[in-house]
GROMACS .gro file of C-alpha atoms in nm:
model
  360
    1MET     CA    1   9.479   7.198  11.663
    2GLU     CA    2   9.689   7.190  11.347
    3THR     CA    3   9.661   7.485  11.111
    4LYS     CA    4   9.493   7.413  10.778
    5ARG     CA    5   9.716   7.462  10.474
    6VAL     CA    6   9.581   7.540  10.127
    7LYS     CA    7   9.807   7.523   9.823
    8ILE     CA    8   9.738   7.753   9.525
    9GLU     CA    9   9.836   7.540   9.229
   10ASP     CA   10   9.861   7.820   8.972
   11THR     CA   11   9.896   8.174   9.101
   12ALA     CA   12   9.854   8.309   8.748
   13ARG     CA   13   9.506   8.154   8.731
   14ILE     CA   14   9.353   8.180   9.076
   15HIS     CA   15   9.007   8.035   9.126
   16ASP     CA   16   8.786   8.205   9.383
   17ARG     CA   17   8.690   7.866   9.529
   18GLU     CA   18   9.051   7.827   9.648
   19LEU     CA   19   9.017   8.141   9.862
   20LEU     CA   20   8.651   8.152   9.972
   21GLU     CA   21   8.709   7.964  10.299
   22ALA     CA   22   9.004   8.187  10.388
   23ALA     CA   23   8.794   8.499  10.309
   24GLU     CA   24   8.519   8.376  10.540
   25ILE     CA   25   8.770   8.311  10.819
   26LEU     CA   26   8.888   8.672  10.790
   27ARG     CA   27   8.533   8.810  10.793
   28GLU     CA   28   8.454   8.609  11.105
   29GLY     CA   29   8.754   8.731  11.302
   30GLY     CA   30   9.003   8.449  11.237
   31LEU     CA   31   9.367   8.451  11.125
   32VAL     CA   32   9.495   8.359  10.777
   33ALA     CA   33   9.855   8.376  10.656
   34PHE     CA   34   9.894   8.455  10.286
   35PRO     CA   35  10.164   8.550  10.035
   36THR     CA   36  10.229   8.904   9.922
   37GLU     CA   37  10.496   9.029   9.681
   38THR     CA   38  10.712   9.130   9.981
   39VAL     CA   39  10.683   8.861  10.256
   40TYR     CA   40  10.403   8.636  10.386
   41GLY     CA   41  10.149   8.831  10.592
   42LEU     CA   42   9.938   8.722  10.889
   43GLY     CA   43   9.594   8.857  10.817
   44ALA     CA   44   9.291   8.955  11.025
   45ASN     CA   45   8.997   9.193  10.984
   46ALA     CA   46   9.154   9.537  11.037
   47LEU     CA   47   8.822   9.679  11.160
   48ASP     CA   48   8.777   9.413  11.429
   49GLU     CA   49   8.975   9.498  11.741
   50ALA     CA   50   8.943   9.146  11.882
   51ALA     CA   51   9.075   9.000  11.559
   52ALA     CA   52   9.372   9.240  11.563
   53ARG     CA   53   9.441   9.131  11.919
   54LYS     CA   54   9.470   8.772  11.797
   55ILE     CA   55   9.753   8.880  11.563
   56TYR     CA   56   9.949   9.025  11.854
   57GLU     CA   57   9.891   8.707  12.058
   58ALA     CA   58   9.988   8.469  11.778
   59LYS     CA   59  10.309   8.659  11.701
   60GLY     CA   60  10.402   8.757  12.058
   61ARG     CA   61  10.406   9.113  11.919
   62PRO     CA   62  10.425   9.424  12.145
   63SER     CA   63  10.086   9.596  12.150
   64ASP     CA   64  10.229   9.941  12.061
   65ASN     CA   65  10.370   9.805  11.731
   66PRO     CA   66  10.111   9.918  11.472
   67LEU     CA   67   9.966   9.694  11.201
   68ILE     CA   68   9.932   9.766  10.827
   69ALA     CA   69   9.581   9.753  10.679
   70HIS     CA   70   9.582   9.597  10.331
   71VAL     CA   71   9.319   9.693  10.071
   72ALA     CA   72   9.228   9.551   9.730
   73ASP     CA   73   9.138   9.881   9.562
   74PRO     CA   74   9.247  10.248   9.609
   75GLU     CA   75   8.882  10.339   9.664
   76ASP     CA   76   8.884  10.131   9.983
   77VAL     CA   77   9.115  10.385  10.144
   78GLU     CA   78   8.850  10.657  10.179
   79ALA     CA   79   8.663  10.481  10.462
   80LEU     CA   80   8.982  10.427  10.665
   81VAL     CA   81   9.125  10.780  10.666
   82GLU     CA   82   9.020  11.132  10.757
   83TYR     CA   83   9.156  11.257  10.426
   84ILE     CA   84   9.415  11.165  10.163
   85PRO     CA   85   9.696  11.423  10.137
   86GLU     CA   86   9.803  11.522   9.786
   87ASN     CA   87  10.139  11.350   9.834
   88GLY     CA   88   9.954  11.032   9.920
   89ARG     CA   89   9.749  11.051   9.600
   90LYS     CA   90  10.067  11.099   9.395
   91LEU     CA   91  10.229  10.794   9.551
   92MET     CA   92   9.916  10.581   9.509
   93GLU     CA   93   9.909  10.666   9.137
   94ALA     CA   94  10.281  10.593   9.097
   95PHE     CA   95  10.328  10.279   9.305
   96TRP     CA   96   9.997  10.105   9.385
   97PRO     CA   97   9.942   9.820   9.369
   98GLY     CA   98  10.291   9.745   9.499
   99PRO     CA   99  10.534   9.731   9.790
  100LEU     CA  100  10.451  10.076   9.934
  101THR     CA  101  10.275  10.145  10.263
  102MET     CA  102  10.156  10.495  10.352
  103ILE     CA  103  10.067  10.649  10.688
  104PHE     CA  104   9.744  10.854  10.688
  105PRO     CA  105   9.536  11.028  10.959
  106LYS     CA  106   9.295  10.750  11.058
  107SER     CA  107   8.914  10.763  11.051
  108PRO     CA  108   8.704  10.656  11.354
  109ALA     CA  109   8.629  10.330  11.166
  110VAL     CA  110   8.981  10.199  11.236
  111PRO     CA  111   9.018  10.080  11.598
  112TYR     CA  112   9.320  10.179  11.805
  113GLY     CA  113   9.390   9.808  11.854
  114THR     CA  114   9.493   9.799  11.487
  115THR     CA  115   9.698  10.119  11.491
  116GLY     CA  116   9.892  10.049  11.812
  117GLY     CA  117   9.712  10.337  11.984
  118LEU     CA  118   9.805  10.593  11.717
  119ASP     CA  119   9.576  10.845  11.543
  120THR     CA  120   9.729  10.738  11.211
  121VAL     CA  121   9.678  10.424  11.008
  122ALA     CA  122   9.922  10.243  10.776
  123ILE     CA  123   9.769  10.124  10.447
  124ARG     CA  124   9.899   9.922  10.154
  125MET     CA  125   9.755   9.773   9.837
  126PRO     CA  126   9.953   9.458   9.748
  127SER     CA  127  10.018   9.359   9.388
  128ASP     CA  128  10.042   8.984   9.460
  129PRO     CA  129   9.739   8.828   9.288
  130VAL     CA  130   9.663   8.588   9.574
  131ALA     CA  131   9.674   8.865   9.835
  132ASN     CA  132   9.473   9.108   9.627
  133ARG     CA  133   9.196   8.858   9.544
  134LEU     CA  134   9.175   8.728   9.899
  135ILE     CA  135   9.127   9.083  10.039
  136ALA     CA  136   8.863   9.155   9.774
  137LEU     CA  137   8.672   8.836   9.857
  138ALA     CA  138   8.694   8.906  10.231
  139GLY     CA  139   8.529   9.242  10.175
  140VAL     CA  140   8.716   9.401  10.465
  141PRO     CA  141   9.058   9.570  10.498
  142VAL     CA  142   9.305   9.309  10.621
  143ALA     CA  143   9.561   9.392  10.889
  144ALA     CA  144   9.869   9.186  10.810
  145PRO     CA  145  10.213   9.208  10.965
  146SER     CA  146  10.470   8.947  10.862
  147ALA     CA  147  10.355   8.593  10.948
  148ASN     CA  148  10.640   8.503  11.185
  149THR     CA  149  10.701   8.494  11.557
  150SER     CA  150  10.784   8.853  11.660
  151GLY     CA  151  11.153   8.932  11.620
  152ARG     CA  152  11.239   8.634  11.396
  153PRO     CA  153  11.333   8.664  11.026
  154SER     CA  154  11.024   8.730  10.815
  155PRO     CA  155  10.878   8.438  10.618
  156THR     CA  156  10.927   8.424  10.241
  157THR     CA  157  10.774   8.077  10.195
  158ALA     CA  158  10.474   7.897  10.339
  159ASP     CA  159  10.714   7.653  10.509
  160HIS     CA  160  10.862   7.944  10.706
  161VAL     CA  161  10.511   8.038  10.822
  162TRP     CA  162  10.440   7.677  10.916
  163GLN     CA  163  10.751   7.666  11.136
  164ASP     CA  164  10.636   7.966  11.339
  165MET     CA  165  10.257   7.961  11.321
  166ASN     CA  166  10.131   7.601  11.297
  167GLY     CA  167   9.869   7.559  11.570
  168ARG     CA  168   9.844   7.934  11.636
  169ILE     CA  169   9.634   8.040  11.337
  170ASP     CA  170   9.343   7.906  11.134
  171MET     CA  171   9.490   7.877  10.783
  172ILE     CA  172   9.797   7.924  10.567
  173ILE     CA  173   9.756   7.999  10.196
  174ASP     CA  174  10.060   7.858  10.017
  175GLY     CA  175  10.127   8.065   9.707
  176GLY     CA  176  10.492   7.964   9.667
  177PRO     CA  177  10.801   8.179   9.734
  178VAL     CA  178  10.750   8.555   9.743
  179GLY     CA  179  10.908   8.782   9.482
  180ILE     CA  180  11.080   9.072   9.663
  181GLY     CA  181  11.175   8.924   9.999
  182VAL     CA  182  11.182   9.236  10.223
  183GLU     CA  183  10.886   9.423  10.366
  184SER     CA  184  10.723   9.723  10.198
  185THR     CA  185  10.860  10.075  10.206
  186ILE     CA  186  10.668  10.285  10.460
  187VAL     CA  187  10.617  10.659  10.397
  188ASP     CA  188  10.439  10.893  10.636
  189VAL     CA  189  10.230  11.127  10.420
  190SER     CA  190  10.041  11.272  10.717
  191CYS     CA  191  10.320  11.525  10.778
  192ARG     CA  192  10.419  11.828  10.566
  193ILE     CA  193  10.733  11.665  10.427
  194PRO     CA  194  10.681  11.295  10.343
  195THR     CA  195  10.904  11.086  10.564
  196VAL     CA  196  11.038  10.734  10.509
  197LEU     CA  197  10.983  10.522  10.820
  198ARG     CA  198  11.105  10.195  10.669
  199PRO     CA  199  11.302  10.150  10.347
  200GLY     CA  200  11.200   9.886  10.093
  201ALA     CA  201  11.180   9.810   9.723
  202ILE     CA  202  11.028  10.154   9.652
  203THR     CA  203  11.354  10.336   9.708
  204MET     CA  204  11.432  10.686   9.824
  205GLU     CA  205  11.544  10.770   9.472
  206MET     CA  206  11.209  10.654   9.331
  207LEU     CA  207  11.010  10.851   9.588
  208ARG     CA  208  11.200  11.169   9.519
  209GLU     CA  209  11.134  11.136   9.148
  210VAL     CA  210  10.762  11.158   9.224
  211LEU     CA  211  10.753  11.395   9.524
  212GLY     CA  212  11.072  11.597   9.523
  213GLU     CA  213  11.153  11.648   9.891
  214VAL     CA  214  11.143  11.333  10.107
  215LYS     CA  215  11.298  11.291  10.455
  216ILE     CA  216  11.432  10.985  10.635
  217ASP     CA  217  11.320  10.921  10.992
  218PRO     CA  218  11.620  10.904  11.229
  219ALA     CA  219  11.490  10.569  11.364
  220ILE     CA  220  11.604  10.407  11.038
  221LEU     CA  221  11.962  10.497  11.118
  222GLY     CA  222  11.977  10.355  11.473
  223PRO     CA  223  11.776  10.205  11.759
  224MET     CA  224  11.475  10.393  11.906
  225GLY     CA  225  11.466  10.485  12.272
  226ALA     CA  226  11.251  10.274  12.504
  227ASP     CA  227  11.022  10.572  12.574
  228MET     CA  228  10.951  10.640  12.203
  229LYS     CA  229  10.629  10.523  12.035
  230PRO     CA  230  10.680  10.362  11.691
  231LYS     CA  231  10.479  10.514  11.406
  232ALA     CA  232  10.524  10.211  11.183
  233PRO     CA  233  10.609   9.840  11.208
  234GLY     CA  234  10.973   9.749  11.254
  235MET     CA  235  11.090  10.081  11.395
  236LYS     CA  236  11.137  10.021  11.768
  237TYR     CA  237  11.193   9.657  11.843
  238LYS     CA  238  11.462   9.410  11.743
  239HIS     CA  239  11.344   9.255  11.419
  240TYR     CA  240  11.441   8.997  11.162
  241ALA     CA  241  11.687   8.837  11.402
  242PRO     CA  242  11.834   8.486  11.380
  243LYS     CA  243  11.896   8.292  11.701
  244ALA     CA  244  12.274   8.323  11.665
  245GLU     CA  245  12.468   8.639  11.743
  246LEU     CA  246  12.501   8.832  11.416
  247THR     CA  247  12.778   9.081  11.344
  248LEU     CA  248  12.792   9.304  11.041
  249VAL     CA  249  13.130   9.395  10.901
  250GLU     CA  250  13.125   9.709  10.692
  251PRO     CA  251  13.373   9.961  10.545
  252ALA     CA  252  13.439  10.290  10.716
  253GLU     CA  253  13.171  10.553  10.648
  254GLY     CA  254  13.159  10.679  10.294
  255GLN     CA  255  13.379  10.405  10.149
  256GLY     CA  256  13.099  10.230   9.958
  257GLU     CA  257  13.161   9.902   9.780
  258ASP     CA  258  13.487   9.963   9.598
  259ALA     CA  259  13.722   9.670   9.558
  260ALA     CA  260  13.952   9.773   9.842
  261ALA     CA  261  13.657   9.811  10.086
  262VAL     CA  262  13.515   9.471   9.993
  263GLU     CA  263  13.859   9.315  10.035
  264ARG     CA  264  13.888   9.453  10.390
  265MET     CA  265  13.546   9.314  10.476
  266ILE     CA  266  13.641   8.967  10.349
  267LEU     CA  267  13.967   8.964  10.544
  268ARG     CA  268  13.799   9.076  10.867
  269VAL     CA  269  13.514   8.824  10.837
  270ASN     CA  270  13.773   8.549  10.789
  271GLU     CA  271  13.961   8.667  11.099
  272LEU     CA  272  13.648   8.678  11.316
  273ALA     CA  273  13.528   8.340  11.192
  274LYS     CA  274  13.868   8.182  11.255
  275GLU     CA  275  13.867   8.310  11.617
  276LYS     CA  276  13.530   8.153  11.691
  277LEU     CA  277  13.600   7.830  11.504
  278ALA     CA  278  13.909   7.786  11.720
  279THR     CA  279  13.689   7.775  12.028
  280GLY     CA  280  13.473   7.499  11.880
  281SER     CA  281  13.180   7.728  11.791
  282ARG     CA  282  12.962   7.682  11.483
  283VAL     CA  283  13.004   7.983  11.256
  284GLY     CA  284  12.791   8.101  10.966
  285ILE     CA  285  12.919   8.343  10.704
  286ILE     CA  286  12.691   8.556  10.484
  287CYS     CA  287  12.870   8.651  10.166
  288THR     CA  288  12.791   8.717   9.799
  289ASP     CA  289  12.831   8.524   9.476
  290GLU     CA  290  13.137   8.734   9.400
  291SER     CA  291  13.318   8.653   9.728
  292ARG     CA  292  13.197   8.300   9.809
  293ASP     CA  293  13.530   8.136   9.721
  294ARG     CA  294  13.727   8.368   9.945
  295TYR     CA  295  13.621   8.221  10.278
  296GLU     CA  296  13.838   7.968  10.458
  297GLY     CA  297  13.607   7.808  10.716
  298GLY     CA  298  13.263   7.795  10.866
  299LEU     CA  299  12.927   7.744  10.697
  300VAL     CA  300  12.944   7.981  10.401
  301ARG     CA  301  12.621   8.095  10.232
  302SER     CA  302  12.590   8.338   9.945
  303ILE     CA  303  12.298   8.577   9.988
  304GLY     CA  304  12.300   8.674   9.619
  305ALA     CA  305  12.500   8.886   9.377
  306ARG     CA  306  12.645   9.216   9.499
  307ALA     CA  307  12.589   9.345   9.144
  308LYS     CA  308  12.218   9.254   9.165
  309LYS     CA  309  12.081   9.375   9.499
  310GLU     CA  310  11.735   9.235   9.423
  311THR     CA  311  11.881   8.885   9.464
  312VAL     CA  312  12.021   8.980   9.803
  313ALA     CA  313  11.684   9.113   9.922
  314HIS     CA  314  11.510   8.801   9.791
  315ASN     CA  315  11.739   8.561   9.978
  316LEU     CA  316  11.805   8.755  10.301
  317TYR     CA  317  11.550   8.599  10.536
  318ALA     CA  318  11.584   8.250  10.394
  319VAL     CA  319  11.959   8.255  10.469
  320LEU     CA  320  11.902   8.376  10.825
  321ARG     CA  321  11.646   8.103  10.882
  322GLU     CA  322  11.878   7.842  10.735
  323PHE     CA  323  12.141   7.935  10.990
  324ASP     CA  324  11.879   7.888  11.264
  325ASP     CA  325  11.814   7.537  11.128
  326LEU     CA  326  12.191   7.469  11.124
  327LYS     CA  327  12.215   7.584  11.488
  328VAL     CA  328  12.512   7.813  11.436
  329ASP     CA  329  12.644   8.009  11.732
  330TYR     CA  330  12.777   8.313  11.547
  331ILE     CA  331  12.706   8.473  11.209
  332TYR     CA  332  12.933   8.722  11.032
  333SER     CA  333  12.798   8.910  10.733
  334GLU     CA  334  12.934   9.134  10.464
  335SER     CA  335  12.763   9.473  10.431
  336PHE     CA  336  12.624   9.662  10.133
  337SER     CA  337  12.616  10.022  10.013
  338GLU     CA  338  12.304  10.205  10.129
  339ASP     CA  339  12.188  10.345   9.800
  340HIS     CA  340  11.876  10.225   9.617
  341LEU     CA  341  11.768   9.878   9.743
  342GLY     CA  342  12.082   9.855   9.954
  343GLN     CA  343  11.920  10.088  10.209
  344ALA     CA  344  11.644   9.833  10.274
  345ILE     CA  345  11.891   9.542  10.293
  346MET     CA  346  12.115   9.722  10.544
  347ASN     CA  347  11.814   9.832  10.751
  348ARG     CA  348  11.708   9.469  10.791
  349LEU     CA  349  12.063   9.339  10.855
  350SER     CA  350  12.138   9.613  11.109
  351LYS     CA  351  11.820   9.538  11.304
  352ALA     CA  352  11.885   9.165  11.283
  353ALA     CA  353  12.229   9.228  11.433
  354GLY     CA  354  12.091   9.455  11.701
  355TYR     CA  355  12.318   9.724  11.547
  356HIS     CA  356  12.627   9.511  11.631
  357ILE     CA  357  12.850   9.649  11.354
  358GLU     CA  358  13.226   9.633  11.313
  359ARG     CA  359  13.382   9.886  11.074
  360VAL     CA  360  13.708   9.819  10.893
   0.00000   0.00000   0.00000
């Protein structure tokens, strides 16, 4: 059966009638994909274990990969958690609604099928008006990972969702392209020192302004072991990956994005692309607006402006999906400094490449 698709004509003036059917589907245990400010989410009732199971089945998602419960109001958190740590309250006041997920000790109301078997629950309050109103109309917290087949680049348009989920879910709410383009920052506030489990648009620098001391989980810096249990989505398994083999080319550690380092990256990407093109392979190159004219062959796509990292984040998944459509065999990508939003961009690119990184 084909998935129903509903277009929101004006996201600045949402009418409840556009969302009532979707809200009812969620209440009754069905699946609805909807836009958020980060990426499109695949929603189900977070308090219904059978509904959560449908998310895992539709995505082909490992069952130990926890889901994020989305709420429409900070007051909705109380019923889902044992308590709210002071650090959690500070972050809620500073960044909600917005692209920040927090990990709390869960209450008995949240089934283990939603939390991936963990005694903690991930919660977020989205700022996207479609998402927020849909959750409010549903009257239940909505578990919603990204609305893509597990492992693929996350969807930033309803068309991306349609490619992966048509026939697998009940409805797609089309609210147009998302704003940010990478998933929310995840911070564990259930431990003494708040710990970032996934970087995003709420950067480490922003978190430290509010909380002072904040740690980074080692899983952000490299792959998790097979015997380790992920505390948040995107930590353990290969994520965001195109079908082609992706290689990141980055400067030696600590060299940043100075002109000499960027020049070395460009030269090496050209060398690698030339080698594969000589064998008859289709090659994709991910570059920036500043370097687009420096590449000599292959399918060259700018991901945005190096001077404006928000454009890179916004375009990242769309470029990876475009290379899937173009059926390239190999992709070579420039890298970015890991300060501010660059940390989130490099986290996604590194996972998409399976940590296949060449340093120059």
